[in-house]
Coordinates of C-alpha atoms and ligand atoms in Angstrom, one line a residue:
X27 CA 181.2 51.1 119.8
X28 CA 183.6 48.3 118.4
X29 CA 183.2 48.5 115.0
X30 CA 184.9 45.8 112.8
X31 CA 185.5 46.3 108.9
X32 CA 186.1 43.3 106.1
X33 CA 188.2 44.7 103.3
X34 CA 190.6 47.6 103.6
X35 CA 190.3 49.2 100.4
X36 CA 189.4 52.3 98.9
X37 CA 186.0 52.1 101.1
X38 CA 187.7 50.0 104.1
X39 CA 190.3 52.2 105.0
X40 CA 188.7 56.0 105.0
X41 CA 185.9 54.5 106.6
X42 CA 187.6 52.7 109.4
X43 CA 190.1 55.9 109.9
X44 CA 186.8 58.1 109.6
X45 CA 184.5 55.5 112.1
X46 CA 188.2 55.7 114.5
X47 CA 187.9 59.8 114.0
X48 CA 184.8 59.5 115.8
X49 CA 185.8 57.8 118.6
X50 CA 184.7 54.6 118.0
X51 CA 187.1 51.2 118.5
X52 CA 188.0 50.0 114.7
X53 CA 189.5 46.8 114.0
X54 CA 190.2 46.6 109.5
X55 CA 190.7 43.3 108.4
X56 CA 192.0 42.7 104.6
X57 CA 192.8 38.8 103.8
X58 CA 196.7 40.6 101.7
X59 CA 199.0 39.9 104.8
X60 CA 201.5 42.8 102.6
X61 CA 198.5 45.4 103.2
X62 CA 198.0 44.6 107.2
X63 CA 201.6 44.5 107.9
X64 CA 202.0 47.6 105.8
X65 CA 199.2 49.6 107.6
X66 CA 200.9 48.3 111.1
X67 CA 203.7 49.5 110.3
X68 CA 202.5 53.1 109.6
X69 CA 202.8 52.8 105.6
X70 CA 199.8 53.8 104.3
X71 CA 198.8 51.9 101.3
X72 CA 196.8 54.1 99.0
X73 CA 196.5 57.8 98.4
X74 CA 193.4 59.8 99.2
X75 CA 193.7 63.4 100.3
X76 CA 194.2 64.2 104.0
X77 CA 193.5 60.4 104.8
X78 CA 196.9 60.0 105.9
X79 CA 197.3 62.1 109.0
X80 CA 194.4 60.9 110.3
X81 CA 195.0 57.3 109.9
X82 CA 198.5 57.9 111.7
X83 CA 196.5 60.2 114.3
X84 CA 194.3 57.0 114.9
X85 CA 196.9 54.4 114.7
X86 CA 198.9 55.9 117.5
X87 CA 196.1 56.4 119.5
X88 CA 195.1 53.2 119.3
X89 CA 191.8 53.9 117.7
X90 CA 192.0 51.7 114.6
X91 CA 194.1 48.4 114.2
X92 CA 194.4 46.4 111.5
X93 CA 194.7 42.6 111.3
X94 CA 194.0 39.3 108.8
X95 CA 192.4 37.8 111.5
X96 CA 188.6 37.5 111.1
X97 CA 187.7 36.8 114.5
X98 CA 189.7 39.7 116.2
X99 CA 188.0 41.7 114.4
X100 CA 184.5 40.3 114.2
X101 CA 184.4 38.9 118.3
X102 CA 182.7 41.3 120.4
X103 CA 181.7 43.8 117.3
X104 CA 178.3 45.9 117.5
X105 CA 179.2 46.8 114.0
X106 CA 180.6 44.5 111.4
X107 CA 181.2 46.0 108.0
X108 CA 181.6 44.4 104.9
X109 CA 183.9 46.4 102.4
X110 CA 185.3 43.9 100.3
X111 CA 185.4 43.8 96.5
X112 CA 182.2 43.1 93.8
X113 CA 184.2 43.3 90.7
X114 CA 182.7 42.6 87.7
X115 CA 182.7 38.9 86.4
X116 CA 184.8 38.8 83.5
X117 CA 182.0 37.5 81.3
X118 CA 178.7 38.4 82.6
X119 CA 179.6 41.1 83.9
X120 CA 177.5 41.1 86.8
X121 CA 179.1 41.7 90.3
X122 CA 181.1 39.1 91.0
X123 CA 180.1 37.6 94.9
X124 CA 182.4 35.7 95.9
X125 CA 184.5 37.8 98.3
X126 CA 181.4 38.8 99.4
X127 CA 179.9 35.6 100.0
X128 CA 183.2 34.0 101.2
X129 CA 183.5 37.0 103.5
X130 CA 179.5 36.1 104.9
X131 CA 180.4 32.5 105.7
X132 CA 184.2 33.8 107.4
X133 CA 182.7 36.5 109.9
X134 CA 179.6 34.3 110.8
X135 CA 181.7 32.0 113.1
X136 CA 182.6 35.0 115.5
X137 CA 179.3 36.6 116.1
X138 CA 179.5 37.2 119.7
X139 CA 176.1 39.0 121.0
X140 CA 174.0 41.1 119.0
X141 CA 176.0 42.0 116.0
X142 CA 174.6 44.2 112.9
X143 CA 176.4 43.4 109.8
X144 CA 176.0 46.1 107.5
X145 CA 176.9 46.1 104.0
X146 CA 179.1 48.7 102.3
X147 CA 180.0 47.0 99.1
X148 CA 177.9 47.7 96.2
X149 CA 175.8 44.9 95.6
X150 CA 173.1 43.0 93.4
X151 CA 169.3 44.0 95.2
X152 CA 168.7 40.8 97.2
X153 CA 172.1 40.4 98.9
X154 CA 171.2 41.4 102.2
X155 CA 168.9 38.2 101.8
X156 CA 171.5 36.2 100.8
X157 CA 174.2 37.3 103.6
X158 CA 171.4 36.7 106.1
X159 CA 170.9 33.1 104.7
X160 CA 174.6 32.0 104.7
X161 CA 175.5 33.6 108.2
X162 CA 172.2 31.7 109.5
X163 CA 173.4 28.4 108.1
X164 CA 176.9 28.4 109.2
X165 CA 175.9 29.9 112.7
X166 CA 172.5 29.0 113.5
X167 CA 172.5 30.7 117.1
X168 CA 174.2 34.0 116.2
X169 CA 172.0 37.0 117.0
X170 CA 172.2 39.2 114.1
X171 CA 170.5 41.8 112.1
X172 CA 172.3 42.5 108.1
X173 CA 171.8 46.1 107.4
X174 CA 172.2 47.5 103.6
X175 CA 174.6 50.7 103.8
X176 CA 175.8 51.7 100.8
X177 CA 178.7 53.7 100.1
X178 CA 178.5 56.9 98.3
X179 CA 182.0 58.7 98.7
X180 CA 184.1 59.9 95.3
X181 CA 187.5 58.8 95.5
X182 CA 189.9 61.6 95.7
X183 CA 187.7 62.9 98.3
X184 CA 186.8 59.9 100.1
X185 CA 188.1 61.9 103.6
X186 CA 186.1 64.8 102.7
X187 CA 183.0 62.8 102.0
X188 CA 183.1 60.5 105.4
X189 CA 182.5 63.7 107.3
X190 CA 180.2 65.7 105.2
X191 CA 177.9 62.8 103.4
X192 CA 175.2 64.2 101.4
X193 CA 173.1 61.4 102.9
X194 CA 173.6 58.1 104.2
X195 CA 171.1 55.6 103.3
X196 CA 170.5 52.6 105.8
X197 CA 168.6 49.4 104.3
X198 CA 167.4 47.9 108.0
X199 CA 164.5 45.5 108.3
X200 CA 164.7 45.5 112.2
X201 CA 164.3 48.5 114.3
X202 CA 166.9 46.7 116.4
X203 CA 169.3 47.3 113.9
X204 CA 168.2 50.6 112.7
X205 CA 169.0 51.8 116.5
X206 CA 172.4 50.8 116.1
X207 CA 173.1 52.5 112.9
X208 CA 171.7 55.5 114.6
X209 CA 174.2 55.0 116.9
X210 CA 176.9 54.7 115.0
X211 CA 176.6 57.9 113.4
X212 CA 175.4 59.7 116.3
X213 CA 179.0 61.8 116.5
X214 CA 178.0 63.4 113.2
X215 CA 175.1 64.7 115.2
X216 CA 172.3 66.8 112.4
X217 CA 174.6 66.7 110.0
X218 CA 174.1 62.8 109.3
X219 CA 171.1 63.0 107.4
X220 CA 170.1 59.5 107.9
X221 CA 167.5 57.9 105.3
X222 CA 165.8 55.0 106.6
X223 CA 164.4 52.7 103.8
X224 CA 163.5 48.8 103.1
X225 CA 167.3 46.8 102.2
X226 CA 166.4 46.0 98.9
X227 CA 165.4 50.0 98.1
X228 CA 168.9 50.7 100.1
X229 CA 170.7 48.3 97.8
X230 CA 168.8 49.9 94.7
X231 CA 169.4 53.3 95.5
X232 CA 172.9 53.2 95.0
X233 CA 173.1 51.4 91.8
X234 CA 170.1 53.9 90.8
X235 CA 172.8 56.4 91.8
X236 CA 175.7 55.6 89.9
X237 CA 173.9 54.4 86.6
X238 CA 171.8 57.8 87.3
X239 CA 175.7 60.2 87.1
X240 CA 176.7 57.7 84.5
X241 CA 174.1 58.8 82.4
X242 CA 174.3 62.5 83.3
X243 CA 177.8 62.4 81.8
X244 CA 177.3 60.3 78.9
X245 CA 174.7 63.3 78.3
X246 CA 177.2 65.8 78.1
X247 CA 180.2 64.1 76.6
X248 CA 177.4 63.6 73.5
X249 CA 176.5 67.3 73.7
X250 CA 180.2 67.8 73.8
X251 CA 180.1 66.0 70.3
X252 CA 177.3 68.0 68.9
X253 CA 178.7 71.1 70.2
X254 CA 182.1 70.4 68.6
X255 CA 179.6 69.9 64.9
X256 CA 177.6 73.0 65.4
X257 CA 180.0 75.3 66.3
X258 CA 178.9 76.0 70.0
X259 CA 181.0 75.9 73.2
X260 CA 180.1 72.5 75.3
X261 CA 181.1 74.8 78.6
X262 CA 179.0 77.3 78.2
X263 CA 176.2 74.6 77.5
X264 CA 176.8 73.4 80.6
X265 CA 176.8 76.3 82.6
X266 CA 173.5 77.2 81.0
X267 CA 172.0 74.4 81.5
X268 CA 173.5 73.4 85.1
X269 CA 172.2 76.7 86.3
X270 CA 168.6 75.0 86.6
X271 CA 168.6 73.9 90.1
X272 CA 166.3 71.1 88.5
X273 CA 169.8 69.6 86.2
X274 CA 172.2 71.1 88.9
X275 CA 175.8 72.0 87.8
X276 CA 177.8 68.4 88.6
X277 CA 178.5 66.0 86.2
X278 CA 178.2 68.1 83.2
X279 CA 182.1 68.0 82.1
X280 CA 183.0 67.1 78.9
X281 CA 185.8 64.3 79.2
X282 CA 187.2 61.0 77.7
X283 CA 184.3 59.1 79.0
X284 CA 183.2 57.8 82.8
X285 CA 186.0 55.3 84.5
X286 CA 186.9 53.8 87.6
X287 CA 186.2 51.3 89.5
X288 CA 182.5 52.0 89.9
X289 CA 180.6 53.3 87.2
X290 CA 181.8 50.9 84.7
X291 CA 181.0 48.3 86.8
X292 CA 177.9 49.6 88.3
X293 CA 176.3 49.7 85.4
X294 CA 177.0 46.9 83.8
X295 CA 175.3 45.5 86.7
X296 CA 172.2 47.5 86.7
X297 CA 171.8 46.2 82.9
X298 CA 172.4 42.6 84.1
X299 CA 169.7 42.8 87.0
X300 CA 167.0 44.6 85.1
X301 CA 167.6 41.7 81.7
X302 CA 167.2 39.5 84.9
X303 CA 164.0 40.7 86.1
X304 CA 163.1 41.3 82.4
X305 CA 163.0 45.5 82.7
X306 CA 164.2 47.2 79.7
X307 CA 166.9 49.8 80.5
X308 CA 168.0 51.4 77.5
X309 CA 169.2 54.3 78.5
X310 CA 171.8 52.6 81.2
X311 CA 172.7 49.8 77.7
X312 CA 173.2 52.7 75.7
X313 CA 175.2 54.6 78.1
X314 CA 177.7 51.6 78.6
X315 CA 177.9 50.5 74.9
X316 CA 178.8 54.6 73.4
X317 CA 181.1 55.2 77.1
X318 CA 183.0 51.8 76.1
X319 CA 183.3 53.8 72.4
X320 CA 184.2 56.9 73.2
X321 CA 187.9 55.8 74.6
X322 CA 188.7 54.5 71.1
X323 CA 187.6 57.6 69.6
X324 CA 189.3 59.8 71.8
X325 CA 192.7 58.1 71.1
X326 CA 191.6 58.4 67.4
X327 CA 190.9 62.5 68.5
X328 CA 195.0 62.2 69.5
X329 CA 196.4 61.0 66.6
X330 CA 194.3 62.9 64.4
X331 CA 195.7 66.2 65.7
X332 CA 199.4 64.9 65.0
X333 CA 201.3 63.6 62.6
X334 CA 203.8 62.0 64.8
X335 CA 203.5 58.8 67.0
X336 CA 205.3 59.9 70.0
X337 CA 202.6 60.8 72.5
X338 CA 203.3 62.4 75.8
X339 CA 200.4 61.1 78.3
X340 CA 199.7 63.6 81.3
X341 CA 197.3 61.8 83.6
X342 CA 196.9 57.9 84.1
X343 CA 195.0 57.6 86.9
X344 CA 191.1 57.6 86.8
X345 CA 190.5 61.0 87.5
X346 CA 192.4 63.9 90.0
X347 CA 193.0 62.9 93.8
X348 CA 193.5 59.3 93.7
X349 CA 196.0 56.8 92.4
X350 CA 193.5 54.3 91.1
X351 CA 193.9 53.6 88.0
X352 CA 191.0 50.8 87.6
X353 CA 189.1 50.9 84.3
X354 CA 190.9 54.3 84.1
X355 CA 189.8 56.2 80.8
X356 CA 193.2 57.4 80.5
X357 CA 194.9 53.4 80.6
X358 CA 192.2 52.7 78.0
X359 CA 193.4 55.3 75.9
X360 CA 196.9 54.9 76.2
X361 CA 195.9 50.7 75.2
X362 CA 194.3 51.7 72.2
X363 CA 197.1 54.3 71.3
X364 CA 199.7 51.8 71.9
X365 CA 197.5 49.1 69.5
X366 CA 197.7 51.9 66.8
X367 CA 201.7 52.0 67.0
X368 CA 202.0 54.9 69.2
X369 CA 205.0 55.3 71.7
X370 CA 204.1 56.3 74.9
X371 CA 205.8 58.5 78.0
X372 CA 203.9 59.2 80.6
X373 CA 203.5 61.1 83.8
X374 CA 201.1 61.3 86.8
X375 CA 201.4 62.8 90.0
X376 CA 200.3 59.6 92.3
X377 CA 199.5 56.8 90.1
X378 CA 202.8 55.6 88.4
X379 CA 203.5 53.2 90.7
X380 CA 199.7 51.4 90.2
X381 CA 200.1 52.1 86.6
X382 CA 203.2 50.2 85.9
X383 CA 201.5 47.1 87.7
X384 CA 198.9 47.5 84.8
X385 CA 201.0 48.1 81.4
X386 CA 204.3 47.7 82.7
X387 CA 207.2 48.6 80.5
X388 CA 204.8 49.1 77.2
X389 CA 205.3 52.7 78.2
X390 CA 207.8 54.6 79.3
X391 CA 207.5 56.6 82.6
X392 CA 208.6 60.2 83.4
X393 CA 209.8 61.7 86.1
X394 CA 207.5 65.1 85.6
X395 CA 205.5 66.6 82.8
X396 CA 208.2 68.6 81.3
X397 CA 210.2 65.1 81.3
X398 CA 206.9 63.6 79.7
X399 CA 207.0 66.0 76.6
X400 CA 210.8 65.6 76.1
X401 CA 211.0 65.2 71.7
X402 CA 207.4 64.4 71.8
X403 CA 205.1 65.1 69.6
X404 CA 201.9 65.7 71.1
X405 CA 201.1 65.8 74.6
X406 CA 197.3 64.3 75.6
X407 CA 196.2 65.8 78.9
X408 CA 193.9 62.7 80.3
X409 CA 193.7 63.1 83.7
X410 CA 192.3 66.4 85.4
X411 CA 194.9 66.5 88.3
X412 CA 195.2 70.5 89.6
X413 CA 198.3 70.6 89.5
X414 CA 198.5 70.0 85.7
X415 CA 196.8 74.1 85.3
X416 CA 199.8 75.5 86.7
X417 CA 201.8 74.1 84.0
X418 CA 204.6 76.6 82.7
X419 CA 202.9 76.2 78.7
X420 CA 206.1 77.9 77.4
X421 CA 209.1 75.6 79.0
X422 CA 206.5 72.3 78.0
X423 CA 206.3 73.9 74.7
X424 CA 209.9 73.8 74.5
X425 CA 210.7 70.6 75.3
X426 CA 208.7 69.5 72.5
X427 CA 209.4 68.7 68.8
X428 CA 206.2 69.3 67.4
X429 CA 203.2 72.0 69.7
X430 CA 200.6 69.8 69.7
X431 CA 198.0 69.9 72.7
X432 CA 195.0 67.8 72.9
X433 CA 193.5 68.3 76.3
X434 CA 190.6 65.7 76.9
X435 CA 190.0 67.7 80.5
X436 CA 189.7 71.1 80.1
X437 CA 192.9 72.2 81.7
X438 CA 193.2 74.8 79.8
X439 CA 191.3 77.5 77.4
X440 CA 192.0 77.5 74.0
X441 CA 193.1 81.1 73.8
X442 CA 196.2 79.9 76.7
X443 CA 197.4 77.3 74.7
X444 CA 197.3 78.8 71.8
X445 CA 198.9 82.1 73.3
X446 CA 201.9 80.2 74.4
X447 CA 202.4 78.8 70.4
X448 CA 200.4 75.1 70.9
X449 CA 198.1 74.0 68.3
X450 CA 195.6 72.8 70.4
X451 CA 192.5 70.3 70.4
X452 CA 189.9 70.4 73.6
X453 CA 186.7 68.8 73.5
X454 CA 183.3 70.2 73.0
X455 CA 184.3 73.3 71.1
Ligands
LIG515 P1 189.2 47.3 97.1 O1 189.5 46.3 96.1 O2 190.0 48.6 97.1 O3 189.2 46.7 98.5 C1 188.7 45.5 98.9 C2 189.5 44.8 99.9 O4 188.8 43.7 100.4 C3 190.9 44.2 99.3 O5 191.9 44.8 100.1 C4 190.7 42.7 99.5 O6 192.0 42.1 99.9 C5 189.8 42.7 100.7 N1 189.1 41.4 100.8 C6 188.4 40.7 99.9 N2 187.9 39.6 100.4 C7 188.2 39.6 101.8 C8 187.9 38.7 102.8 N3 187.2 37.6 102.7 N4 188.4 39.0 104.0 C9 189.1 40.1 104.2 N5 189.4 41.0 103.2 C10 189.0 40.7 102.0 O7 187.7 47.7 96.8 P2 187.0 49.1 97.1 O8 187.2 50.1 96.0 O9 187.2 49.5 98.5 O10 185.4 48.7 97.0 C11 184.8 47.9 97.9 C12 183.3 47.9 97.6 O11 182.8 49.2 97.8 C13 182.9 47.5 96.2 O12 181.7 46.8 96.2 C14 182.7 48.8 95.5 O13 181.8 48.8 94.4 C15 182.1 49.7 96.6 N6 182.3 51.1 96.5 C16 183.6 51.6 96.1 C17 183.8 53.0 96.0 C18 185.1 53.5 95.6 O14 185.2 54.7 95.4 N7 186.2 52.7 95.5 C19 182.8 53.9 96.3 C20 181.5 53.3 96.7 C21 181.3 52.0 96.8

């Protein structure tokens, strides 16, 4: 199938080099000229496990190509996906449409044949209407079906995901479409396990989703609180409790509160929609308002356990495997340190480069941890990259002036830190 994809992003681009994996022909299409000529030039332009050598794999082969022009991609398409961003508007904060809609109105001028557009971006329940409405009036004799198909992959593991999805949910009205879908997936073979609902449940379903984990770790990040209080241990909470197959073990670590570019967003949305249609939510408002908190009082939670201002940050990006660093707990951390008069040096595996385009030189960068800690005195652990556990705890304690560990991830036990001479704050405990 030829298979063309709006938006070559952090959905886009493992999806195309995934779709291309399977055999089918993918053409990505990103409106950033810097990105295309980038990706054509075998420079891959963000970092997700094991994405790389099969995007190169691909590229060669002539699998996947990438290009700003809408109508190579979009002429002669079965498939036409739409990836592009819904950020959240600034104000509202609602999903913001308008790459969405400007993408609608772009590829509706090079329908050629029967064409399903299917939506990957997460979007507001209705949009499938509306995408239908604007390719209809721009292109009044294009043969079409617009199919909701939500994306459920974790960055970090976005490679990992393509191929072994829990589900994938397909919003079709048409059985026309819904064939097509089929077919698009068919190289996955049993393993798809394809869920075929109305668009509007599709388009639900995945903000249902993400306001659903949202929730489950605003759950224990409070337990994680209370635990701290009454003297129990937050981790063996969780393992307790996640051993009910009816809770299930995911999404029950304790951390610095849910980031990204997803959640926050998500469920601000969810709340927006549901005021819309009137539906109290308060569980999702609640879980926003005390998530939005808890980044303030973790950086209080930093500088309580020091009495210096010189703060070594491990971590920046929004959580292990990835270099995003969107509505990153740990940049919203290192913010409100920095508004408290804290001086900052940082280190993270893959997202320095990102992060500097974000705070810029309010902070000063590292070249590794043991660099990071150099006079410092604290280090915050903020990020929960692997990489960080096989830290040599004596040589980081020495290039410290003051032992002080707060470690928001669980990196290590308190007994290893504290063996290795740190005084030493986790969470939840
Ligand atoms: P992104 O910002 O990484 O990528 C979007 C890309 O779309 C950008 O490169 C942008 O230049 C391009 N674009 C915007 N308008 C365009 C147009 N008219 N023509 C061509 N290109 C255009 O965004 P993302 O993280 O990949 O997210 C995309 C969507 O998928 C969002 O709705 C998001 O909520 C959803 N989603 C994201 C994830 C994730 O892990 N990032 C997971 C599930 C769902």
């Amino acid at each position: 199938m030829k298979i063309g994809i709006i938006g070559t992003g952090y959905v886009g681009l493992p999806s195309g080099v995934g779709f291309a994996e399977l055999g089918h022909d993918v053409v990505c299409i990103d409106a950033i000229k810097q990105k295309i000529d980038d990706l054509n030039s075998g420079k891959i332009t963000l970092y997700e496990d094991g994405l790389e050598e099969l995007f190169n794999k691909n590229r060669l082969a002539g699998k996947i190509k990438f290009t700003t022009s809408m109508k190579e991609g979009v002429e002669g398409a079965d498939v036409v996906i739409i990836a592009v961003g819904t950020p959240p508007h600034p104000v509202t904060k609602e999903a913001d449409m308008k790459y969405i809609h400007a993408a609608a109105k772009e590829l509706a001028q090079y329908i050629t044949g029967y064409t399903v557009v299917a939506d990957k971006s997460t979007v507001p329940v209705g949009t499938g209407d509306d995408v239908e409405k604007i390719i209809r009036e721009v292109n009044p004799n294009a043969d079409f079906d617009v199919v909701s198909l939500p994306e459920f992959l974790r960055e970090g593991f976005a490679v990992h995901d393509f191929f072994n999805p829990d589900r994938i949910i397909v919003g079709a009205n048409t059985e026309r479409a819904r064939k097509v879908i089929e077919d698009l997936y068919k190289p996955f073979g049993d393993k798809a396990n394809m869920v075929y609902v109305n668009r509007k449940s599709s388009e639900t379903i995945k903000y249902a989703s993400n306001a659903f984990l949202a929730m489950k770790i605003h759950y224990i990040n409070e337990m994680a609180n209370f635990c701290e209080k009454a003297g129990a241990d937050v981790y063996e909470v969780a393992k307790g409790m996640g051993l009910d197959t009816r809770i299930g073990p995911k999404f029950l670590n304790p951390g610095p509160g849910y980031g990204g570019s997803c959640f926050p967003k998500d469920t601000n949305a969810m709340a927006v929609m549901a005021r819309k249609y009137g539906v109290e939510m308060s569980l999702i408002e609640t879980t926003i308002r005390q998530n939005d908190a808890r980044k303030f009082d973790m950086a209080e939670k930093i500088l309580k356990a020091t009495n210096g201002k010189n703060i070594a940050v491990l971590g920046l990006a929004f959580k292990g495997g990835t270099d995003d660093c969107r509505q990153s707990p740990a940049m919203e951390i290192v913010n409100a340190l920095l508004e408290k008069g804290a001086q900052i040096k940082a280190y993270d595996p893959k997202a320095m480069t990102v992060a500097k385009t974000l705070v810029g030189d309010k902070i000063e960068y590292a070249n590794d941890a043991y660099d990071a800690v150099q006079g410092a005195d604290a280090v915050a652990i903020l990020t929960e990259w692997t990489c960080f556990k096989d830290l040599d705890l004596s040589k980081l304690k020495a290039n410290m002036k003051s032992p002080v560990m707060v470690d928001l991830r669980n990196t290590f036990s308190k007994e290893q830190a504290e063996s290795a001479g740190f005084k030493f704050t986790g969470i939840g405990r």
